[in-house]
Amino acid sequence: MQLATVKSKGCDMRWSHTYIPTLREKQTDAELISHQLLLRGGYIRKLAAGIYIYLPLMQRVIDKFSSIVREEMNKAGGLEITMSVLCPAELWQRSGRYNSIGKEQMRLKDRHQHDMVLCGTHEETVTDLVAGEVKSYKQLPLNLYQIQVKFRDEIRPRFGLMRGREFLMKDAYTFDADDTSFNKSYQKMVDAYFSIFKRAGLDVLKVESDTGAMGGKLAHEFMLLVDTSAGEEVIISCPTCSYAANVEKAMFGLSRLADQDSILNEKETVHTPGASTIEQVAAFLKVRSSQLVKTLIYMADGKPIAALVRGDRELNEVKLKNVAGAIELEMANPTQVELHTGSPVGFSGPVGLKNIPLYVDPMIVRMKNFVVGANKSEHHIVNANIERDFAATKVQDISKANAGDMCPNCGGTLTVRRGIEVGNTFMLGTKYSSALEAKFLDAEGKEQPMLMGSYGIGITRMPQAALEKYSDDKGIIWPKNIAPYLVELIPLNIEKEPQKEAAERIYKDLIDAGIDVLLDDRNDRAGVKLNDADLIGLPIRIVIGDKSLKDGHVELKARSQANVTLVLVENIVQAVKKLSDELN
Ligand code: ATP
Ligand code: MG
């Protein structure tokens, strides 16, 4: 029996048959260039804050990117499933996140008055699924993933698809029996991520990150570095070694800071009229701000705590939240400050502060004879010293790393960059498997909770993020593997028979060769068609005009390049393939 060979054809589309509502005018509610271009290029439309409709071109971008993700996930051993967006609240109550996640979670009741949630992530669902089925170490490791809708009632939905309330995510979950196996599973996902982003035309940086509400030990984020205001994440990295971390997590070395005086002077309360900020106090006392210690009062789950950092440093709230083990952390308001310290804002200090835990940055342990607030209006204490004058509840790094600080890894000098988080990987440990009883019997017959990892990629965020890098003042310049079509074919005047004929022939040849092509068959002005082509940003453009067609030529141009080449109609497939090979 002979097997038929199936040659895959490229996807074809005529502009007149599709729906690409391009817009000329600047869109006033789109701050970012990428958001502007998706609206103007007829890719998306807004339904409500953070809720978008993906039009045909966007749907194709999503499908192309999803295919890359699927292929690489499958290659790495992932098994695709689909979990429902709707979930009984009970699972989230059992994991403890029903209380900790807050208002970002969409909640509702069904007709039987059962509490339900719309999932913003699926750890609970997948863990419960596995808990009922996987019983032996022989069934592990397991990697389940999906590409599915997520709902998060983001406090500030903005930037179009970048931070939506409804969006698409690829989320994967791994289950392993021991650390060695888990580390392999984690590394496989990291490798798959690099392959995915590379194929999509993006260079990403892997950075250490805080585990946040997800829990677990360690996490990494995959960042697209950008120079625009789209870069919501601040990244601290070392140009000398490979150290890179989200500023929420970033550490820095201390040894460059010289120890100060060795003698402890007598402490003294001084009147500091009109001076309450660090700058004012430093100026008044004629000392550097690095000789002051800031005492910041916070409310951690409703209880006051004090955080001490050096006067010239900023507090890192994420680090403080972790040290204090708090779910909700907010700065105390003036009334709370007065209630707990006995003085207005600006004069808080650690000396004599009662019944409030003191979290102290290690920089302060190396300081001597510093200035602190006196817990008395318009007064400060000079020559304060830790241990002699107050005791820390805990000494731990709670300051923000800055550019110029020392790399904690190699001693180099840290720099600051901005990025968009396009994906992340979390080492979850046994947080969910313990809570939801995903246990297995190990080789000795002992019951143990599974070791878990979770791994997300923003399927709708990533393509928009790419446009922060790939666009110019005329429009989008898609990386070829996530472009809705590779080629736009433009007969300048479709009414002219030779142009129409050449267009139909090239159209057919490209499709037969497996190339995705959009034919602009509109009976519109050439200028309109060329402007739209630049705006929607397909990687390769073929223009058919009278002049070159006389000698059997058409014009071939990459959207990312300025030069135009004349190609014989019969050679066009080859020329398109060659040009495509050169493109990102
Ligand atoms: P962010 O810090 O940007 O809020 P996150 O830490 O909440 O992201 P995860 O919960 O780990 O993100 O989600 C995995 C991925 O999903 C992210 O890396 C991002 O690409 C994407 N993502 C997260 N929130 C949104 C959103 N509101 N809109 C679109 N994509 C999102
Ligand atoms: Mg978030």
Coordinates of C-alpha atoms and ligand atoms in Angstrom, one line a residue:
M1 CA 0.0 0.0 0.0
Q2 CA 1.3 3.4 -0.8
L3 CA 1.0 6.2 1.7
A4 CA 0.0 9.6 0.4
T5 CA 2.5 12.3 1.2
V6 CA 0.7 15.4 2.6
K7 CA 2.5 18.6 1.8
S8 CA 1.4 21.3 4.1
K9 CA 0.2 24.5 2.4
G10 CA 0.7 28.0 3.6
C11 CA -2.3 29.8 5.1
D12 CA -4.0 32.2 2.6
M13 CA -6.2 35.2 3.2
R14 CA -7.6 38.0 1.1
W15 CA -7.8 41.3 2.8
S16 CA -11.3 41.8 1.4
H17 CA -12.4 38.6 3.2
T18 CA -10.8 39.2 6.5
Y19 CA -11.5 41.8 9.2
I20 CA -8.6 44.2 9.8
P21 CA -10.1 47.5 10.9
T22 CA -7.0 49.7 10.9
L23 CA -7.2 53.2 12.4
R24 CA -5.4 56.3 11.3
E25 CA -5.7 58.4 14.4
K26 CA -3.6 58.1 17.5
Q27 CA -5.6 56.3 20.2
T28 CA -5.8 58.5 23.3
D29 CA -6.2 55.8 25.8
A30 CA -3.1 53.9 24.8
E31 CA 0.1 55.1 26.5
L32 CA 2.5 52.5 25.2
I33 CA 3.6 52.2 21.6
S34 CA 2.8 48.5 21.5
H35 CA -0.7 49.1 22.8
Q36 CA -1.2 51.9 20.2
L37 CA -0.1 49.7 17.4
L38 CA -2.3 46.7 18.3
L39 CA -5.3 49.0 18.4
R40 CA -4.4 50.9 15.2
G41 CA -3.3 47.8 13.4
G42 CA -6.7 46.2 13.9
Y43 CA -5.4 43.5 16.2
I44 CA -7.4 44.1 19.3
R45 CA -10.4 46.0 20.6
K46 CA -11.2 46.9 24.2
L47 CA -14.5 45.7 25.8
A48 CA -13.9 47.0 29.3
A49 CA -10.9 47.9 31.5
G50 CA -8.4 45.1 31.1
I51 CA -10.7 43.0 28.8
Y52 CA -9.9 42.7 25.1
I53 CA -11.2 41.0 22.0
Y54 CA -8.6 39.4 19.8
L55 CA -9.3 40.2 16.2
P56 CA -8.3 37.8 13.3
L57 CA -4.7 39.1 13.1
M58 CA -4.2 38.9 16.8
Q59 CA -5.7 35.4 16.9
R60 CA -3.2 34.3 14.4
V61 CA -0.3 35.8 16.4
I62 CA -1.6 34.0 19.5
D63 CA -1.9 30.7 17.6
K64 CA 1.6 31.0 16.2
F65 CA 3.1 31.7 19.6
S66 CA 1.0 29.0 21.2
S67 CA 2.3 26.5 18.7
I68 CA 5.9 27.3 19.5
V69 CA 5.0 27.0 23.2
R70 CA 3.3 23.6 22.7
E71 CA 6.1 22.2 20.6
E72 CA 8.7 23.1 23.2
M73 CA 6.6 22.0 26.1
N74 CA 5.9 18.6 24.5
K75 CA 9.6 18.2 23.7
A76 CA 10.4 18.8 27.4
G77 CA 8.0 16.1 28.4
G78 CA 4.9 18.2 29.2
L79 CA 1.5 16.8 28.7
E80 CA -1.2 19.2 27.6
I81 CA -4.5 19.3 29.5
T82 CA -7.2 21.9 29.9
M83 CA -8.5 22.8 33.4
S84 CA -11.7 24.7 33.9
V85 CA -11.5 28.4 34.7
L86 CA -14.3 28.1 37.2
C87 CA -13.3 26.4 40.5
P88 CA -15.0 25.7 43.8
A89 CA -13.7 28.1 46.4
E90 CA -13.2 25.2 48.7
L91 CA -9.9 24.2 47.0
W92 CA -8.6 27.7 47.5
Q93 CA -9.7 27.6 51.2
R94 CA -7.8 24.4 51.7
S95 CA -4.6 25.8 50.2
G96 CA -5.0 29.0 52.3
R97 CA -4.9 31.3 49.3
Y98 CA -8.6 32.2 49.5
N99 CA -7.6 34.6 52.3
S100 CA -4.2 35.6 51.2
I101 CA -4.8 36.5 47.5
G102 CA -7.2 39.3 48.2
K103 CA -9.3 41.3 45.8
E104 CA -7.4 40.2 42.7
Q105 CA -9.4 37.0 42.7
M106 CA -12.8 37.0 41.0
R107 CA -15.3 35.4 43.2
L108 CA -18.9 34.5 42.6
K109 CA -21.7 32.2 43.8
D110 CA -23.5 29.7 41.6
R111 CA -27.3 29.1 41.7
H112 CA -27.0 26.8 44.7
Q113 CA -25.1 29.5 46.6
H114 CA -21.8 27.6 46.4
D115 CA -18.8 29.9 46.6
M116 CA -16.8 29.7 43.4
V117 CA -13.7 31.5 42.0
L118 CA -12.4 32.2 38.5
C119 CA -8.8 31.0 38.5
G120 CA -6.0 33.4 38.1
T121 CA -3.6 30.4 38.2
H122 CA -4.2 26.7 38.6
E123 CA -2.0 25.2 41.4
E124 CA -5.1 24.2 43.5
T125 CA -6.9 22.6 40.6
V126 CA -3.9 20.6 39.3
T127 CA -2.8 19.5 42.7
D128 CA -6.3 18.3 43.6
L129 CA -6.4 16.4 40.3
V130 CA -3.1 14.6 40.9
A131 CA -3.9 14.0 44.6
G132 CA -6.7 11.7 43.6
E133 CA -4.8 9.8 40.9
V134 CA -1.1 9.5 41.5
K135 CA -0.2 7.2 44.3
S136 CA 3.3 5.8 43.7
Y137 CA 6.7 7.2 43.0
K138 CA 6.6 5.0 39.8
Q139 CA 4.0 7.5 38.4
L140 CA 6.4 10.4 38.8
P141 CA 7.8 12.7 37.5
L142 CA 4.8 14.3 35.9
N143 CA 4.5 17.6 34.0
L144 CA 1.0 18.9 33.1
Y145 CA 0.4 22.1 31.3
Q146 CA -2.3 24.1 29.6
I147 CA -2.9 27.2 27.6
Q148 CA -5.9 28.7 29.2
V149 CA -7.8 31.8 30.1
K150 CA -7.0 33.5 33.4
F151 CA -9.0 36.0 35.4
R152 CA -7.4 38.5 37.8
D153 CA -9.1 41.6 38.9
E154 CA -5.9 43.6 38.7
I155 CA -5.9 46.7 40.7
R156 CA -4.5 48.7 37.8
P157 CA -5.3 46.9 34.5
R158 CA -3.3 48.9 31.9
F159 CA -1.1 48.8 28.9
G160 CA -3.5 46.7 26.8
L161 CA -2.7 43.0 26.8
M162 CA 0.3 43.6 29.0
R163 CA -1.8 43.7 32.2
G164 CA -5.3 42.5 31.5
R165 CA -8.0 41.3 33.8
E166 CA -8.7 38.4 31.4
F167 CA -5.7 37.0 29.6
L168 CA -4.1 33.8 28.3
M169 CA -1.4 32.0 30.1
K170 CA 0.6 28.9 29.5
D171 CA 0.9 27.3 32.9
A172 CA 2.7 24.1 33.6
Y173 CA 3.0 22.2 36.9
T174 CA 5.6 19.6 37.7
F175 CA 5.4 16.8 40.4
D176 CA 8.5 15.0 41.5
A177 CA 9.4 12.4 44.1
D178 CA 12.7 13.9 45.3
D179 CA 15.1 16.9 45.0
T180 CA 17.3 15.4 42.3
S181 CA 14.3 14.6 40.1
F182 CA 12.7 18.0 40.8
N183 CA 15.9 19.9 39.9
K184 CA 15.9 18.1 36.5
S185 CA 12.3 18.9 35.9
Y186 CA 12.9 22.6 36.8
Q187 CA 16.0 22.8 34.5
K188 CA 14.0 21.2 31.6
M189 CA 11.4 24.0 31.9
V190 CA 14.1 26.7 32.1
D191 CA 15.7 25.3 28.9
A192 CA 12.3 25.1 27.2
Y193 CA 11.7 28.7 28.1
F194 CA 14.9 29.8 26.5
S195 CA 14.0 27.8 23.3
I196 CA 10.5 29.3 23.3
F197 CA 11.6 32.9 23.5
K198 CA 14.4 32.4 21.1
R199 CA 12.1 31.0 18.5
A200 CA 9.7 33.8 19.1
G201 CA 12.5 36.2 18.2
L202 CA 13.2 37.5 21.8
D203 CA 16.3 37.6 23.9
V204 CA 15.3 37.2 27.5
L205 CA 17.2 37.5 30.7
K206 CA 16.6 35.0 33.5
V207 CA 16.5 36.8 36.9
E208 CA 16.0 35.6 40.5
S209 CA 12.7 36.8 41.9
D210 CA 10.6 36.8 45.0
T211 CA 8.1 33.9 45.4
G212 CA 5.4 36.3 46.6
A213 CA 1.8 34.9 47.0
M214 CA 2.9 31.7 45.2
G215 CA 4.9 30.5 48.2
G216 CA 7.9 28.2 47.8
K217 CA 11.6 28.5 47.9
L218 CA 13.0 30.2 44.9
A219 CA 11.7 31.6 41.7
H220 CA 13.0 33.0 38.4
E221 CA 11.5 35.5 36.0
F222 CA 12.2 35.8 32.3
M223 CA 12.6 39.4 31.4
L224 CA 12.5 41.2 28.1
L225 CA 14.8 44.2 28.7
V226 CA 13.3 47.4 27.3
D227 CA 14.1 51.1 27.5
T228 CA 10.5 52.2 27.4
S229 CA 7.9 52.9 30.2
A230 CA 6.6 49.4 29.5
G231 CA 9.4 48.0 31.6
E232 CA 7.5 47.7 34.9
E233 CA 10.1 45.5 36.5
V234 CA 13.4 46.9 37.8
I235 CA 16.2 44.5 37.4
I236 CA 19.5 44.6 39.2
S237 CA 22.3 42.8 37.4
C238 CA 26.0 42.4 37.3
P239 CA 27.9 43.0 34.0
T240 CA 30.8 41.0 35.4
C241 CA 29.1 37.8 36.4
S242 CA 25.7 36.3 35.7
Y243 CA 24.0 37.7 38.8
A244 CA 20.6 39.2 37.9
A245 CA 17.6 39.6 40.2
N246 CA 14.3 41.5 40.3
V247 CA 14.8 44.5 42.6
E248 CA 12.3 43.0 45.0
K249 CA 14.7 40.2 45.6
A250 CA 18.1 41.7 44.7
M251 CA 20.9 41.5 47.3
F252 CA 24.1 43.4 47.4
G253 CA 27.5 43.0 49.1
L254 CA 28.4 45.0 52.2
S255 CA 32.2 45.0 52.5
R256 CA 32.8 48.2 50.5
L257 CA 31.2 50.1 53.4
A258 CA 33.9 51.1 55.8
D259 CA 33.3 50.6 59.5
Q260 CA 32.9 53.9 61.4
D261 CA 34.2 55.0 64.8
S262 CA 35.0 52.4 67.3
I263 CA 34.2 54.4 70.4
L264 CA 30.6 54.6 71.5
N265 CA 29.8 58.2 72.5
E266 CA 27.2 59.1 75.0
K267 CA 23.7 59.4 73.5
E268 CA 21.9 62.6 73.7
T269 CA 18.5 63.9 72.8
V270 CA 18.6 67.1 70.7
H271 CA 16.0 69.6 69.7
T272 CA 15.6 69.6 65.9
P273 CA 13.0 72.3 65.1
G274 CA 11.5 72.2 61.6
A275 CA 13.5 69.1 60.7
S276 CA 11.6 65.9 60.1
T277 CA 12.8 64.4 56.8
I278 CA 16.2 62.7 56.5
E279 CA 17.6 65.6 54.4
Q280 CA 16.4 68.3 56.8
V281 CA 17.8 66.4 59.9
A282 CA 21.1 65.8 58.1
A283 CA 21.4 69.5 57.2
F284 CA 20.4 70.6 60.6
L285 CA 22.8 68.4 62.5
K286 CA 25.5 68.9 59.8
V287 CA 25.9 65.1 59.2
R288 CA 25.7 62.9 56.1
S289 CA 22.4 61.1 55.6
S290 CA 24.3 57.9 55.9
Q291 CA 24.9 58.7 59.6
L292 CA 21.1 58.7 60.1
V293 CA 18.9 55.6 60.7
K294 CA 15.4 55.7 59.4
T295 CA 12.7 54.1 61.5
L296 CA 9.7 53.2 59.4
I297 CA 6.5 52.1 61.0
Y298 CA 4.4 49.6 59.1
M299 CA 1.3 47.6 59.8
A300 CA 1.9 43.9 59.2
D301 CA -1.5 42.1 59.1
G302 CA -2.9 44.9 61.3
K303 CA 0.0 44.9 63.9
P304 CA 2.7 47.6 64.1
I305 CA 6.3 46.7 63.2
A306 CA 9.3 49.0 62.8
A307 CA 11.9 48.7 60.1
L308 CA 15.3 50.3 60.4
V309 CA 17.4 51.2 57.3
R310 CA 20.3 53.5 56.9
G311 CA 19.3 57.1 56.2
D312 CA 20.5 57.1 52.6
R313 CA 18.9 53.8 51.6
E314 CA 15.4 52.9 50.6
L315 CA 13.4 50.2 52.3
N316 CA 12.5 47.1 50.2
E317 CA 8.9 46.4 51.2
V318 CA 9.0 42.9 49.7
K319 CA 12.0 41.9 51.8
L320 CA 10.3 43.4 54.9
K321 CA 7.1 41.5 54.2
N322 CA 9.0 38.3 54.0
V323 CA 11.0 38.9 57.2
A324 CA 7.9 39.8 59.1
G325 CA 6.0 36.8 57.6
A326 CA 3.1 39.2 56.7
I327 CA 0.3 38.6 54.2
E328 CA -0.7 42.3 54.1
L329 CA 1.9 45.0 54.7
E330 CA 1.2 48.7 54.5
M331 CA 2.8 51.9 55.8
A332 CA 1.2 53.0 59.1
N333 CA -0.9 56.2 58.7
P334 CA 0.0 59.3 60.8
T335 CA -2.6 58.4 63.4
Q336 CA -1.2 54.8 63.8
V337 CA 2.4 56.2 64.0
E338 CA 1.4 58.6 66.7
L339 CA -0.5 55.8 68.6
H340 CA 2.4 53.4 68.5
T341 CA 5.4 55.7 68.9
G342 CA 3.9 58.6 70.9
S343 CA 5.1 61.2 68.3
P344 CA 4.1 62.4 64.9
V345 CA 5.6 61.0 61.6
G346 CA 9.2 62.0 61.2
F347 CA 10.4 61.4 64.7
S348 CA 10.1 57.6 65.1
G349 CA 13.1 55.9 66.5
P350 CA 14.1 52.5 68.0
V351 CA 15.2 53.7 71.5
G352 CA 12.4 53.0 74.0
L353 CA 10.0 51.8 71.4
K354 CA 7.9 49.3 73.3
N355 CA 6.0 46.2 72.2
I356 CA 6.9 46.6 68.5
P357 CA 9.1 44.2 66.7
L358 CA 12.2 45.9 65.3
Y359 CA 13.5 44.6 61.9
V360 CA 17.0 45.9 61.4
D361 CA 19.1 46.0 58.3
P362 CA 22.6 44.6 58.7
M363 CA 24.1 47.9 57.6
I364 CA 23.0 49.3 60.9
V365 CA 24.9 46.7 62.9
R366 CA 28.1 48.1 61.4
M367 CA 27.2 51.7 62.2
K368 CA 28.2 53.5 65.4
N369 CA 27.0 56.8 67.0
F370 CA 24.2 57.4 64.6
V371 CA 21.1 59.6 64.6
V372 CA 17.6 58.3 65.2
G373 CA 14.2 59.8 65.9
A374 CA 13.5 60.3 69.6
N375 CA 9.8 59.4 69.5
K376 CA 9.2 63.0 70.6
S377 CA 8.0 65.8 68.3
E378 CA 10.9 67.8 66.9
H379 CA 13.6 65.7 68.7
H380 CA 16.2 63.3 67.6
I381 CA 18.8 61.2 69.4
V382 CA 22.5 61.5 68.4
N383 CA 25.1 58.9 69.2
A384 CA 22.6 56.1 69.3
N385 CA 24.0 52.5 69.1
I386 CA 22.5 49.2 68.5
E387 CA 22.7 46.7 71.4
R388 CA 23.6 49.4 73.9
D389 CA 20.5 51.5 73.3
F390 CA 18.1 49.1 71.6
A391 CA 17.8 45.5 70.6
A392 CA 16.8 44.1 67.2
T393 CA 14.1 41.5 66.9
K394 CA 15.8 40.3 63.8
V395 CA 18.7 41.5 61.7
Q396 CA 18.1 40.8 58.0
D397 CA 18.7 42.6 54.7
I398 CA 15.6 44.8 54.1
S399 CA 17.2 47.6 51.9
K400 CA 16.7 48.0 48.3
A401 CA 19.8 47.3 46.1
N402 CA 20.9 50.3 43.9
A403 CA 23.0 50.8 40.9
G404 CA 26.6 51.1 42.0
D405 CA 26.2 48.6 44.9
M406 CA 28.5 45.7 45.1
C407 CA 27.5 42.4 43.4
P408 CA 26.8 39.8 46.1
N409 CA 28.2 37.2 43.8
C410 CA 31.5 38.5 42.4
G411 CA 32.1 41.9 44.0
G412 CA 31.5 43.7 40.6
T413 CA 29.4 46.8 40.4
L414 CA 25.6 46.3 40.0
T415 CA 23.6 48.1 37.3
V416 CA 19.9 48.8 37.0
R417 CA 17.8 48.0 34.0
R418 CA 14.1 47.7 33.2
G419 CA 12.2 44.8 31.8
I420 CA 8.8 43.2 31.1
E421 CA 8.2 39.9 32.7
V422 CA 7.2 37.5 30.0
G423 CA 7.4 34.3 32.0
N424 CA 8.4 32.8 35.3
T425 CA 9.3 29.5 37.0
F426 CA 8.6 28.8 40.7
M427 CA 10.1 26.1 43.0
L428 CA 6.9 25.5 45.1
G429 CA 8.2 22.8 47.4
T430 CA 5.4 21.0 49.2
K431 CA 3.1 24.0 50.0
Y432 CA 0.3 22.8 47.7
S433 CA 0.9 19.1 47.9
S434 CA 0.8 19.1 51.7
A435 CA -2.3 21.3 51.9
L436 CA -4.2 19.4 49.2
E437 CA -2.8 16.0 50.1
A438 CA -1.0 15.2 46.9
K439 CA 1.0 12.3 48.5
F440 CA 2.7 9.3 47.1
L441 CA 4.4 6.1 48.4
D442 CA 8.1 6.2 47.9
A443 CA 10.3 3.2 47.2
E444 CA 10.3 2.3 50.9
G445 CA 6.6 2.5 51.1
K446 CA 6.6 5.7 53.0
E447 CA 4.0 8.4 52.3
Q448 CA 5.4 11.8 51.2
P449 CA 4.1 15.0 49.7
M450 CA 5.1 15.6 46.1
L451 CA 7.7 18.3 45.2
M452 CA 6.1 20.8 42.9
G453 CA 7.1 23.5 40.5
S454 CA 4.9 25.9 38.6
Y455 CA 5.8 27.7 35.4
G456 CA 4.0 30.5 33.6
I457 CA 4.3 32.3 30.2
G458 CA 2.1 35.3 29.3
I459 CA 0.7 34.1 26.0
T460 CA -1.1 37.4 25.3
R461 CA 1.4 39.6 27.1
M462 CA 4.5 38.3 25.3
P463 CA 3.5 39.4 21.7
Q464 CA 2.6 42.9 22.8
A465 CA 5.9 43.0 24.8
A466 CA 7.8 42.1 21.7
L467 CA 6.4 45.2 20.0
E468 CA 8.1 47.4 22.5
K469 CA 11.2 46.3 20.8
Y470 CA 10.0 45.6 17.3
S471 CA 8.3 48.7 15.8
D472 CA 9.1 52.0 14.2
D473 CA 7.2 55.2 13.6
K474 CA 5.2 53.6 10.8
G475 CA 4.1 50.6 12.7
I476 CA 4.8 47.0 13.7
I477 CA 7.8 44.9 12.6
W478 CA 6.9 41.3 13.7
P479 CA 9.5 38.7 14.4
K480 CA 8.8 36.2 11.6
N481 CA 7.8 33.2 13.8
I482 CA 5.0 35.0 15.6
A483 CA 3.8 37.2 12.7
P484 CA 0.2 36.6 11.6
Y485 CA 1.4 35.9 8.0
L486 CA 4.9 36.0 6.7
V487 CA 4.1 37.9 3.5
E488 CA 1.9 40.7 2.5
L489 CA 1.2 40.7 -1.3
I490 CA 0.2 44.1 -2.6
P491 CA -0.9 44.7 -6.2
L492 CA -0.9 48.5 -6.3
N493 CA -3.9 48.6 -8.6
I494 CA -6.0 45.4 -8.6
E495 CA -8.2 46.8 -11.4
K496 CA -5.3 46.3 -13.8
E497 CA -5.4 42.8 -15.3
P498 CA -1.6 42.2 -15.5
Q499 CA -1.2 43.1 -11.8
K500 CA -4.2 41.0 -10.8
E501 CA -2.9 38.1 -12.8
A502 CA 0.7 38.3 -11.3
A503 CA -0.8 38.7 -7.8
E504 CA -3.0 35.5 -8.2
R505 CA 0.0 33.6 -9.5
I506 CA 2.4 34.6 -6.8
Y507 CA -0.4 34.1 -4.2
K508 CA -0.9 30.5 -5.3
D509 CA 2.9 29.8 -5.6
L510 CA 3.5 31.0 -2.1
I511 CA 0.7 29.1 -0.6
D512 CA 1.8 25.9 -2.4
A513 CA 5.2 26.4 -1.0
G514 CA 3.8 26.4 2.5
I515 CA 4.2 30.2 3.0
D516 CA 1.5 32.2 4.9
V517 CA 0.4 35.1 2.8
L518 CA -2.1 37.9 3.1
L519 CA -3.2 39.4 -0.3
D520 CA -4.3 43.0 -0.2
D521 CA -6.9 42.7 -2.9
R522 CA -8.7 45.9 -2.0
N523 CA -9.6 48.3 -4.7
D524 CA -8.0 51.1 -2.7
R525 CA -5.4 53.8 -3.2
A526 CA -1.8 52.5 -3.3
G527 CA -0.8 54.9 -0.5
V528 CA -3.5 53.5 1.8
K529 CA -2.4 49.9 1.1
L530 CA 1.3 50.7 1.7
N531 CA 0.6 52.6 4.9
D532 CA -1.5 49.7 6.2
A533 CA 1.2 47.3 5.3
D534 CA 3.7 49.2 7.4
L535 CA 1.2 49.5 10.2
I536 CA 0.3 45.8 10.5
G537 CA 3.9 44.9 10.1
L538 CA 4.2 41.5 8.3
P539 CA 7.9 40.7 7.9
I540 CA 8.0 40.5 4.1
R541 CA 6.2 42.7 1.5
I542 CA 5.8 42.1 -2.2
V543 CA 4.6 45.0 -4.2
I544 CA 3.3 44.6 -7.7
G545 CA 3.3 47.8 -9.9
D546 CA 3.1 48.5 -13.6
K547 CA 6.6 49.8 -14.0
S548 CA 8.6 46.7 -12.8
L549 CA 6.0 44.3 -14.0
K550 CA 6.6 45.4 -17.6
D551 CA 9.9 43.4 -17.4
G552 CA 8.3 40.6 -15.3
H553 CA 9.5 41.9 -11.9
V554 CA 7.9 42.6 -8.6
E555 CA 9.4 44.5 -5.6
L556 CA 10.5 42.5 -2.6
K557 CA 11.2 44.2 0.8
A558 CA 11.6 43.2 4.4
R559 CA 9.6 45.3 6.8
S560 CA 12.8 45.7 8.9
Q561 CA 15.0 46.7 6.1
A562 CA 15.1 49.8 3.8
N563 CA 16.3 48.2 0.6
V564 CA 13.9 46.9 -2.1
T565 CA 14.9 44.2 -4.6
L566 CA 13.4 43.4 -8.0
V567 CA 12.6 39.8 -8.4
L568 CA 11.2 37.9 -11.4
V569 CA 7.7 36.6 -10.8
E570 CA 8.8 33.0 -11.4
N571 CA 11.6 33.3 -8.8
I572 CA 9.6 34.9 -6.0
V573 CA 9.1 31.8 -3.8
Q574 CA 12.9 31.2 -3.7
A575 CA 13.6 34.9 -3.0
V576 CA 11.0 35.0 -0.2
K577 CA 12.5 31.9 1.4
K578 CA 16.0 33.4 1.2
L579 CA 14.9 36.7 2.6
S580 CA 13.0 35.0 5.4
D581 CA 16.1 33.0 6.4
E582 CA 17.9 36.3 7.0
L583 CA 15.2 37.7 9.3
N584 CA 14.7 37.5 13.0
Ligands
ATP1 P1 3.2 40.5 37.3 O1 4.3 40.6 38.3 O2 3.5 41.1 36.0 O3 1.9 40.9 37.9 P2 2.8 37.8 38.0 O4 4.0 37.6 38.9 O5 1.5 38.1 38.7 O6 3.2 38.9 37.0 P3 2.4 35.0 37.3 O7 1.3 34.9 38.2 O8 3.5 34.2 37.6 O9 2.7 36.6 37.0 O10 1.9 34.7 35.8 C1 2.7 34.1 34.8 C2 2.8 35.0 33.6 O11 1.6 35.5 33.1 C3 3.6 36.3 33.8 O12 5.0 36.0 33.7 C4 3.1 37.2 32.7 O13 3.8 37.0 31.5 C5 1.7 36.8 32.6 N1 0.7 37.7 33.3 C6 0.6 37.8 34.6 N2 -0.4 38.7 34.9 C7 -0.9 39.1 33.7 C8 -1.9 40.1 33.3 N3 -2.6 40.7 34.2 N4 -2.1 40.2 32.0 C9 -1.4 39.6 31.1 N5 -0.4 38.7 31.4 C10 -0.2 38.5 32.7
MG2 MG 0.6 39.9 39.1

